Coordinates of C-alpha atoms in Angstrom, one line a residue:
X1 CA -34.3 -1.5 10.8
X2 CA -36.0 1.9 10.5
X3 CA -34.2 3.1 13.7
X4 CA -30.9 1.9 12.3
X5 CA -31.4 3.6 9.0
X6 CA -32.3 6.9 10.7
X7 CA -29.2 6.6 12.8
X8 CA -27.0 6.0 9.8
X9 CA -28.7 8.9 7.9
X10 CA -28.0 11.3 10.7
X11 CA -24.4 10.0 11.0
X12 CA -23.9 11.3 7.4
X13 CA -24.0 14.9 8.6
X14 CA -20.9 14.8 11.0
X15 CA -19.1 12.4 8.7
X16 CA -19.5 14.7 5.7
X17 CA -18.6 17.7 7.7
X18 CA -15.4 16.2 9.0
X19 CA -14.3 15.1 5.5
X20 CA -15.0 18.6 4.1
X21 CA -13.0 20.2 7.0
X22 CA -10.0 18.0 6.6
X23 CA -9.9 18.5 2.8
X24 CA -10.5 22.2 3.1
X25 CA -7.4 22.6 5.4
X26 CA -5.3 20.4 3.1
X27 CA -6.2 22.2 -0.1
X28 CA -6.0 25.7 1.4
X29 CA -2.5 24.9 2.6
X30 CA -1.3 23.6 -0.8
X31 CA 0.8 26.0 -2.8
X32 CA -0.3 27.4 -6.1
X33 CA -3.9 28.5 -5.4
X34 CA -6.2 30.1 -7.9
X35 CA -4.8 33.5 -7.4
X36 CA -1.3 32.2 -8.1
X37 CA -2.7 30.4 -11.2
X38 CA -4.2 33.7 -12.5
X39 CA -1.0 35.6 -11.8
X40 CA 0.9 33.0 -13.7
X41 CA -1.4 33.5 -16.7
X42 CA -1.0 37.2 -16.5
X43 CA 2.7 36.9 -16.4
X44 CA 2.3 34.8 -19.6
X45 CA 0.5 37.7 -21.3
X46 CA -3.0 36.2 -20.8
X47 CA -4.9 39.3 -22.1
X48 CA -8.3 37.9 -21.6
X49 CA -7.8 37.3 -17.9
X50 CA -6.6 40.9 -17.3
X51 CA -9.3 42.3 -19.5
X52 CA -11.9 40.5 -17.4
X53 CA -10.6 42.0 -14.2
X54 CA -9.8 45.6 -15.3
X55 CA -13.0 46.0 -17.3
X56 CA -11.5 45.7 -20.8
X57 CA -10.5 48.4 -23.3
X58 CA -8.9 51.5 -21.9
X59 CA -9.0 50.2 -18.4
X60 CA -6.9 47.2 -19.4
X61 CA -4.3 49.5 -21.0
X62 CA -4.2 51.7 -17.9
X63 CA -3.8 48.6 -15.8
X64 CA -0.8 47.4 -17.7
X65 CA 0.7 50.9 -17.5
X66 CA 0.3 50.7 -13.7
X67 CA 2.0 47.3 -13.7
X68 CA 5.0 48.8 -15.6
X69 CA 5.3 51.7 -13.3
X70 CA 4.8 49.8 -10.0
X71 CA 8.0 48.9 -8.2
X72 CA 8.8 45.5 -6.8
X73 CA 6.6 45.0 -3.7
X74 CA 6.4 42.4 -1.0
X75 CA 3.4 40.0 -1.5
X76 CA 2.3 36.7 -0.1
X77 CA 1.8 35.5 -3.7
X78 CA 5.0 34.4 -5.5
X79 CA 4.0 35.8 -8.9
X80 CA 2.7 39.2 -7.6
X81 CA 6.0 41.1 -7.5
X82 CA 5.9 44.0 -9.8
X83 CA 2.1 44.1 -10.1
X84 CA -0.2 46.8 -8.7
X85 CA -1.4 45.7 -5.2
X86 CA -4.9 46.9 -6.0
X87 CA -5.0 44.6 -9.0
X88 CA -3.9 41.7 -6.8
X89 CA -6.6 42.7 -4.3
X90 CA -9.2 42.5 -7.1
X91 CA -8.0 39.0 -7.9
X92 CA -8.4 38.0 -4.2
X93 CA -11.9 39.4 -4.1
X94 CA -12.9 37.7 -7.3
X95 CA -11.9 34.3 -5.9
X96 CA -13.2 35.0 -2.5
X97 CA -9.8 35.1 -0.8
X98 CA -10.4 38.6 0.7
X99 CA -12.1 36.8 3.6
X100 CA -10.5 34.7 6.3
X101 CA -10.5 30.9 5.8
X102 CA -13.1 30.2 8.5
X103 CA -15.6 32.6 7.0
X104 CA -15.0 31.1 3.6
X105 CA -15.6 27.6 4.9
X106 CA -18.8 28.5 6.7
X107 CA -20.2 30.2 3.6
X108 CA -19.2 27.3 1.5
X109 CA -21.0 24.7 3.7
X110 CA -24.1 26.9 3.9
X111 CA -24.3 26.9 0.2
X112 CA -23.5 23.2 -0.2
X113 CA -26.5 22.3 2.1
X114 CA -28.7 23.5 -0.8
X115 CA -26.4 22.1 -3.4
X116 CA -25.3 25.5 -4.5
X117 CA -21.7 24.9 -5.5
X118 CA -21.1 28.3 -7.1
X119 CA -19.3 28.7 -10.4
X120 CA -16.0 27.4 -11.7
X121 CA -13.1 29.8 -11.5
X122 CA -11.8 29.0 -15.0
X123 CA -14.7 27.5 -17.0
X124 CA -17.2 30.3 -16.4
X125 CA -20.0 27.8 -15.7
X126 CA -21.9 26.6 -12.7
X127 CA -20.3 23.7 -10.8
X128 CA -23.6 21.8 -10.6
X129 CA -24.0 22.2 -14.4
X130 CA -20.5 20.7 -15.0
X131 CA -21.2 17.8 -12.6
X132 CA -24.6 17.0 -14.3
X133 CA -22.9 17.2 -17.7
X134 CA -20.1 14.8 -16.8
X135 CA -22.3 12.5 -14.6
X136 CA -23.7 10.3 -17.5
X137 CA -20.2 9.3 -18.6
X138 CA -19.1 8.2 -15.1
X139 CA -22.4 6.4 -14.5
X140 CA -22.1 4.6 -17.8
X141 CA -18.6 3.5 -17.1
X142 CA -19.3 2.6 -13.4
X143 CA -22.6 0.7 -14.0
X144 CA -21.5 -1.4 -16.9
X145 CA -18.2 -2.2 -15.4
X146 CA -19.7 -3.2 -12.0
X147 CA -22.4 -5.3 -13.7
X148 CA -20.0 -7.2 -15.8
X149 CA -17.4 -7.7 -13.1
X150 CA -20.0 -9.2 -10.7
X151 CA -21.5 -11.3 -13.5
X152 CA -18.1 -12.8 -14.3
X153 CA -16.5 -12.9 -10.9
X154 CA -19.2 -14.6 -8.8
X155 CA -19.9 -17.6 -11.1
X156 CA -16.2 -18.0 -11.8
X157 CA -15.3 -17.8 -8.1
X158 CA -18.0 -20.4 -7.3
X159 CA -16.8 -22.7 -10.0
X160 CA -13.2 -22.4 -8.8
X161 CA -14.3 -23.2 -5.2
X162 CA -16.1 -26.3 -6.4
X163 CA -13.2 -27.5 -8.5
X164 CA -10.5 -26.3 -6.1
X165 CA -7.1 -27.8 -7.0
X166 CA -8.3 -29.0 -10.5
X167 CA -6.6 -28.0 -13.8
X168 CA -9.4 -25.5 -14.4
X169 CA -8.7 -23.9 -11.1
X170 CA -5.0 -23.7 -11.7
X171 CA -5.0 -22.2 -15.3
X172 CA -7.9 -19.9 -14.5
X173 CA -5.9 -18.6 -11.5
X174 CA -2.9 -18.0 -13.7
X175 CA -5.0 -15.9 -16.1
X176 CA -6.6 -14.0 -13.3
X177 CA -3.3 -13.2 -11.7
X178 CA -2.0 -11.8 -15.0
X179 CA -5.1 -9.6 -15.3
X180 CA -4.7 -8.4 -11.7
X181 CA -1.0 -7.6 -12.2
X182 CA -1.4 -5.5 -15.3
X183 CA -3.0 -2.0 -14.8
X184 CA -6.2 -1.2 -16.6
X185 CA -4.6 1.6 -18.6
X186 CA -2.1 -0.8 -20.1
X187 CA -4.9 -3.0 -21.2
X188 CA -6.6 0.0 -22.7
X189 CA -3.5 0.9 -24.7
X190 CA -3.2 -2.7 -25.9
X191 CA -6.9 -2.7 -27.0
X192 CA -6.3 0.6 -28.9
X193 CA -3.3 -0.9 -30.6
X194 CA -5.2 -4.0 -31.6
X195 CA -8.7 -2.8 -32.3
X196 CA -8.8 1.0 -32.6
X197 CA -6.6 1.7 -35.6
X198 CA -3.3 1.5 -33.7
X199 CA -1.3 -1.1 -35.6
X200 CA -3.8 -3.8 -36.6
X201 CA -7.6 -3.4 -36.9
X202 CA -9.8 -0.3 -36.8
X203 CA -13.0 -1.8 -35.5
X204 CA -13.9 0.4 -32.6
X205 CA -13.8 4.2 -32.1
X206 CA -11.0 5.8 -30.1
X207 CA -12.7 8.8 -28.7
X208 CA -15.9 9.9 -27.0
X209 CA -19.1 8.3 -25.6
X210 CA -21.1 8.6 -28.9
X211 CA -20.6 9.6 -32.5
X212 CA -20.9 13.2 -33.7
X213 CA -24.1 12.4 -35.6
X214 CA -25.6 10.5 -32.6
X215 CA -28.6 12.9 -32.4
X216 CA -29.5 12.2 -36.0
X217 CA -29.8 8.4 -35.5
X218 CA -32.9 6.5 -34.6
X219 CA -33.2 4.8 -31.2
X220 CA -31.9 1.4 -32.3
X221 CA -28.8 2.9 -33.9
X222 CA -28.2 5.2 -30.9
X223 CA -28.0 2.2 -28.6
X224 CA -25.7 0.3 -30.9
X225 CA -23.5 3.4 -31.4
X226 CA -23.3 3.9 -27.6
X227 CA -22.4 0.3 -27.0
X228 CA -19.8 0.4 -29.8
X229 CA -18.1 3.4 -28.1
X230 CA -18.2 1.8 -24.7
X231 CA -16.8 -1.6 -25.7
X232 CA -13.0 -0.9 -25.4
X233 CA -13.0 1.2 -22.2
X234 CA -15.4 -1.2 -20.3
X235 CA -13.4 -4.2 -21.5
X236 CA -10.1 -2.6 -20.1
X237 CA -11.8 -2.0 -16.8
X238 CA -13.4 -5.4 -16.5
X239 CA -10.2 -7.3 -17.3
X240 CA -8.3 -5.5 -14.6
X241 CA -11.1 -5.4 -12.1
X242 CA -12.6 -8.8 -11.7
X243 CA -9.5 -10.6 -10.2
X244 CA -9.8 -9.6 -6.5
X245 CA -13.6 -10.3 -6.5
X246 CA -13.1 -13.7 -8.1
X247 CA -10.6 -14.8 -5.4
X248 CA -12.8 -13.3 -2.6
X249 CA -15.8 -15.2 -3.8
X250 CA -13.8 -18.5 -4.2
X251 CA -12.3 -18.2 -0.7
X252 CA -15.7 -17.3 0.9
X253 CA -17.3 -20.4 -0.7
X254 CA -14.3 -22.6 0.3
X255 CA -14.7 -21.5 3.9
X256 CA -18.4 -22.3 3.9
X257 CA -18.2 -25.6 2.0
X258 CA -16.1 -27.1 4.8
X259 CA -18.5 -26.2 7.6
X260 CA -20.6 -28.8 9.4
X261 CA -24.0 -27.6 8.1
X262 CA -22.9 -28.2 4.5
X263 CA -21.7 -31.8 5.4
X264 CA -25.0 -32.3 7.1
X265 CA -27.0 -31.1 4.0
X266 CA -25.0 -33.4 1.8
X267 CA -25.6 -36.3 4.2
X268 CA -29.3 -35.7 3.8
X269 CA -29.0 -36.3 0.1
X270 CA -29.4 -32.8 -1.2
X271 CA -28.0 -32.1 -4.7
X272 CA -24.8 -30.1 -5.2
X273 CA -26.8 -27.2 -6.7
X274 CA -29.2 -27.2 -3.8
X275 CA -26.3 -27.2 -1.3
X276 CA -24.5 -24.4 -3.0
X277 CA -27.3 -22.0 -3.8
X278 CA -29.7 -23.0 -1.0
X279 CA -27.3 -23.0 1.9
X280 CA -23.8 -21.9 1.0
X281 CA -24.5 -18.9 -1.2
X282 CA -26.4 -16.9 1.4
X283 CA -23.5 -17.1 3.9
X284 CA -20.6 -16.9 1.5
X285 CA -21.9 -13.8 -0.3
X286 CA -22.0 -11.7 2.9
X287 CA -18.3 -10.8 2.7
X288 CA -18.7 -10.1 -1.0
X289 CA -21.6 -7.7 -0.4
X290 CA -19.6 -6.0 2.4
X291 CA -17.0 -4.9 -0.2
X292 CA -19.5 -3.7 -2.7
X293 CA -19.6 0.0 -1.7
X294 CA -15.8 0.3 -1.9
X295 CA -15.7 -1.5 -5.2
X296 CA -18.4 0.8 -6.7
X297 CA -16.5 3.9 -5.5
X298 CA -13.2 2.6 -6.9
X299 CA -14.8 1.8 -10.3
X300 CA -16.8 5.0 -10.5
X301 CA -14.2 7.6 -9.4
X302 CA -10.8 6.1 -9.2
X303 CA -10.4 3.2 -11.6
X304 CA -12.0 5.0 -14.6
X305 CA -9.8 8.1 -14.4
X306 CA -7.0 7.0 -16.7
X307 CA -9.5 5.2 -18.9
X308 CA -11.4 8.5 -19.3
X309 CA -8.2 10.2 -20.3
X310 CA -7.1 7.5 -22.8
X311 CA -10.5 7.3 -24.5
X312 CA -11.3 11.0 -24.2
X313 CA -14.4 10.3 -22.0
X314 CA -15.2 13.5 -20.2
X315 CA -16.5 12.2 -16.9
X316 CA -16.4 13.2 -13.3
X317 CA -13.0 11.5 -12.6
X318 CA -11.3 13.6 -15.3
X319 CA -13.2 16.7 -14.2
X320 CA -12.0 16.3 -10.6
X321 CA -8.4 15.6 -11.6
X322 CA -8.2 18.7 -13.9
X323 CA -9.8 20.9 -11.2
X324 CA -7.3 19.8 -8.6
X325 CA -4.4 20.5 -11.0
X326 CA -5.8 23.9 -11.9
X327 CA -6.8 24.7 -8.3
X328 CA -10.4 25.3 -9.3
X329 CA -11.6 25.1 -5.8
X330 CA -15.4 25.3 -6.4
X331 CA -15.2 22.3 -8.7
X332 CA -12.8 20.4 -6.4
X333 CA -15.1 20.8 -3.3
X334 CA -18.3 20.4 -5.3
X335 CA -17.2 17.0 -6.7
X336 CA -15.8 16.0 -3.4
X337 CA -19.1 16.8 -1.7
X338 CA -21.0 14.7 -4.3
X339 CA -18.5 11.8 -4.2
X340 CA -18.7 11.7 -0.4
X341 CA -22.5 11.7 -0.3
X342 CA -22.6 8.9 -2.9
X343 CA -20.1 6.9 -0.9
X344 CA -22.0 7.3 2.4
X345 CA -25.3 6.3 0.8
X346 CA -23.6 3.3 -0.9
X347 CA -22.4 2.0 2.5
X348 CA -26.0 2.2 3.7
X349 CA -27.2 0.4 0.6
X350 CA -24.6 -2.3 1.4
X351 CA -26.2 -2.8 4.8
X352 CA -29.6 -3.1 3.3
X353 CA -28.3 -5.7 0.9
X354 CA -26.9 -7.6 3.8
X355 CA -30.5 -8.1 5.2
X356 CA -31.8 -8.9 1.8
X357 CA -29.3 -11.8 1.4
X358 CA -29.6 -13.0 5.0
X359 CA -32.8 -11.9 6.8
X360 CA -31.3 -13.3 10.0
X361 CA -29.1 -10.2 10.3
X362 CA -30.8 -7.6 12.5
X363 CA -29.0 -4.2 12.6
X364 CA -31.4 -3.0 15.3
X365 CA -29.5 -5.1 17.8
X366 CA -26.2 -3.5 17.0
X367 CA -24.8 -1.4 19.8
X368 CA -23.8 2.2 18.9

């Protein structure tokens, strides 16, 4: 197992490198980069941006005089016509675009090895600081949602497999299908209308992870306040997220229940509980565990994006989305790097869980 883990850990390096290369090429080719973003702000009379570049005060005034005097010039940037080429060159240097793409990528990867992600183009803060600030929100959403989804889906899926075809199986499947068909953000809006002061009751807060006076509360009230704020967003994600796992668990158990070793165990007089959890559970849960890394990634970084927006939860999903829209490349690549590393380690964790559930699995014998 140690050899297999070392091989998987070493495989992280080329996998991570390949993902970063592909995304670097795609993002660099996308129109509307950070220089264009800043030029658009300048065209909109964003004085602060120009002051930062020209040194403020008299230099800023001289800069705008130069812009007025300069004639329309050819430029690779759509919004640069009529601006002083030297000013545009200062913009390129500030964002690092005065160097060729290959050199920028090599420098970026050298820094990323030591988790030096640089500073945000537009937030004037270090990328690692932004990630660490937003991480607790995403962890809170991801861990609670994953825990509740598995605690609901696995027992429910087992129960549906045991009572396959019964009235309980039929009406529970109808409810699960409805939950699967309706997106999580629609459930979130419904919960707001019902319980957050929309049209009926005002029981739960609408915004934020904690209250404004959270630091003034004692530990008991801090925990209650935190759970109070997390109730609606977690409920919305759980309702829309447990359907597929429930059906997967049910189908896995149904497949195992009809196998010969289960019939043999029952013929020996073993109880239903002993058959299910002593024999079937270990084999049926393998396929559920195989999908755990993908489920975690979806809940942490994809499924919670709209929930973060709706409930004003400032997490990593919202940070990555806003950075992509604003072409804030250091934040985009920094979050991508972190997400990819977490995803790769989660896949390794899934393999370790395989061996924990079924010790007969030996990854050392796998070829390649």
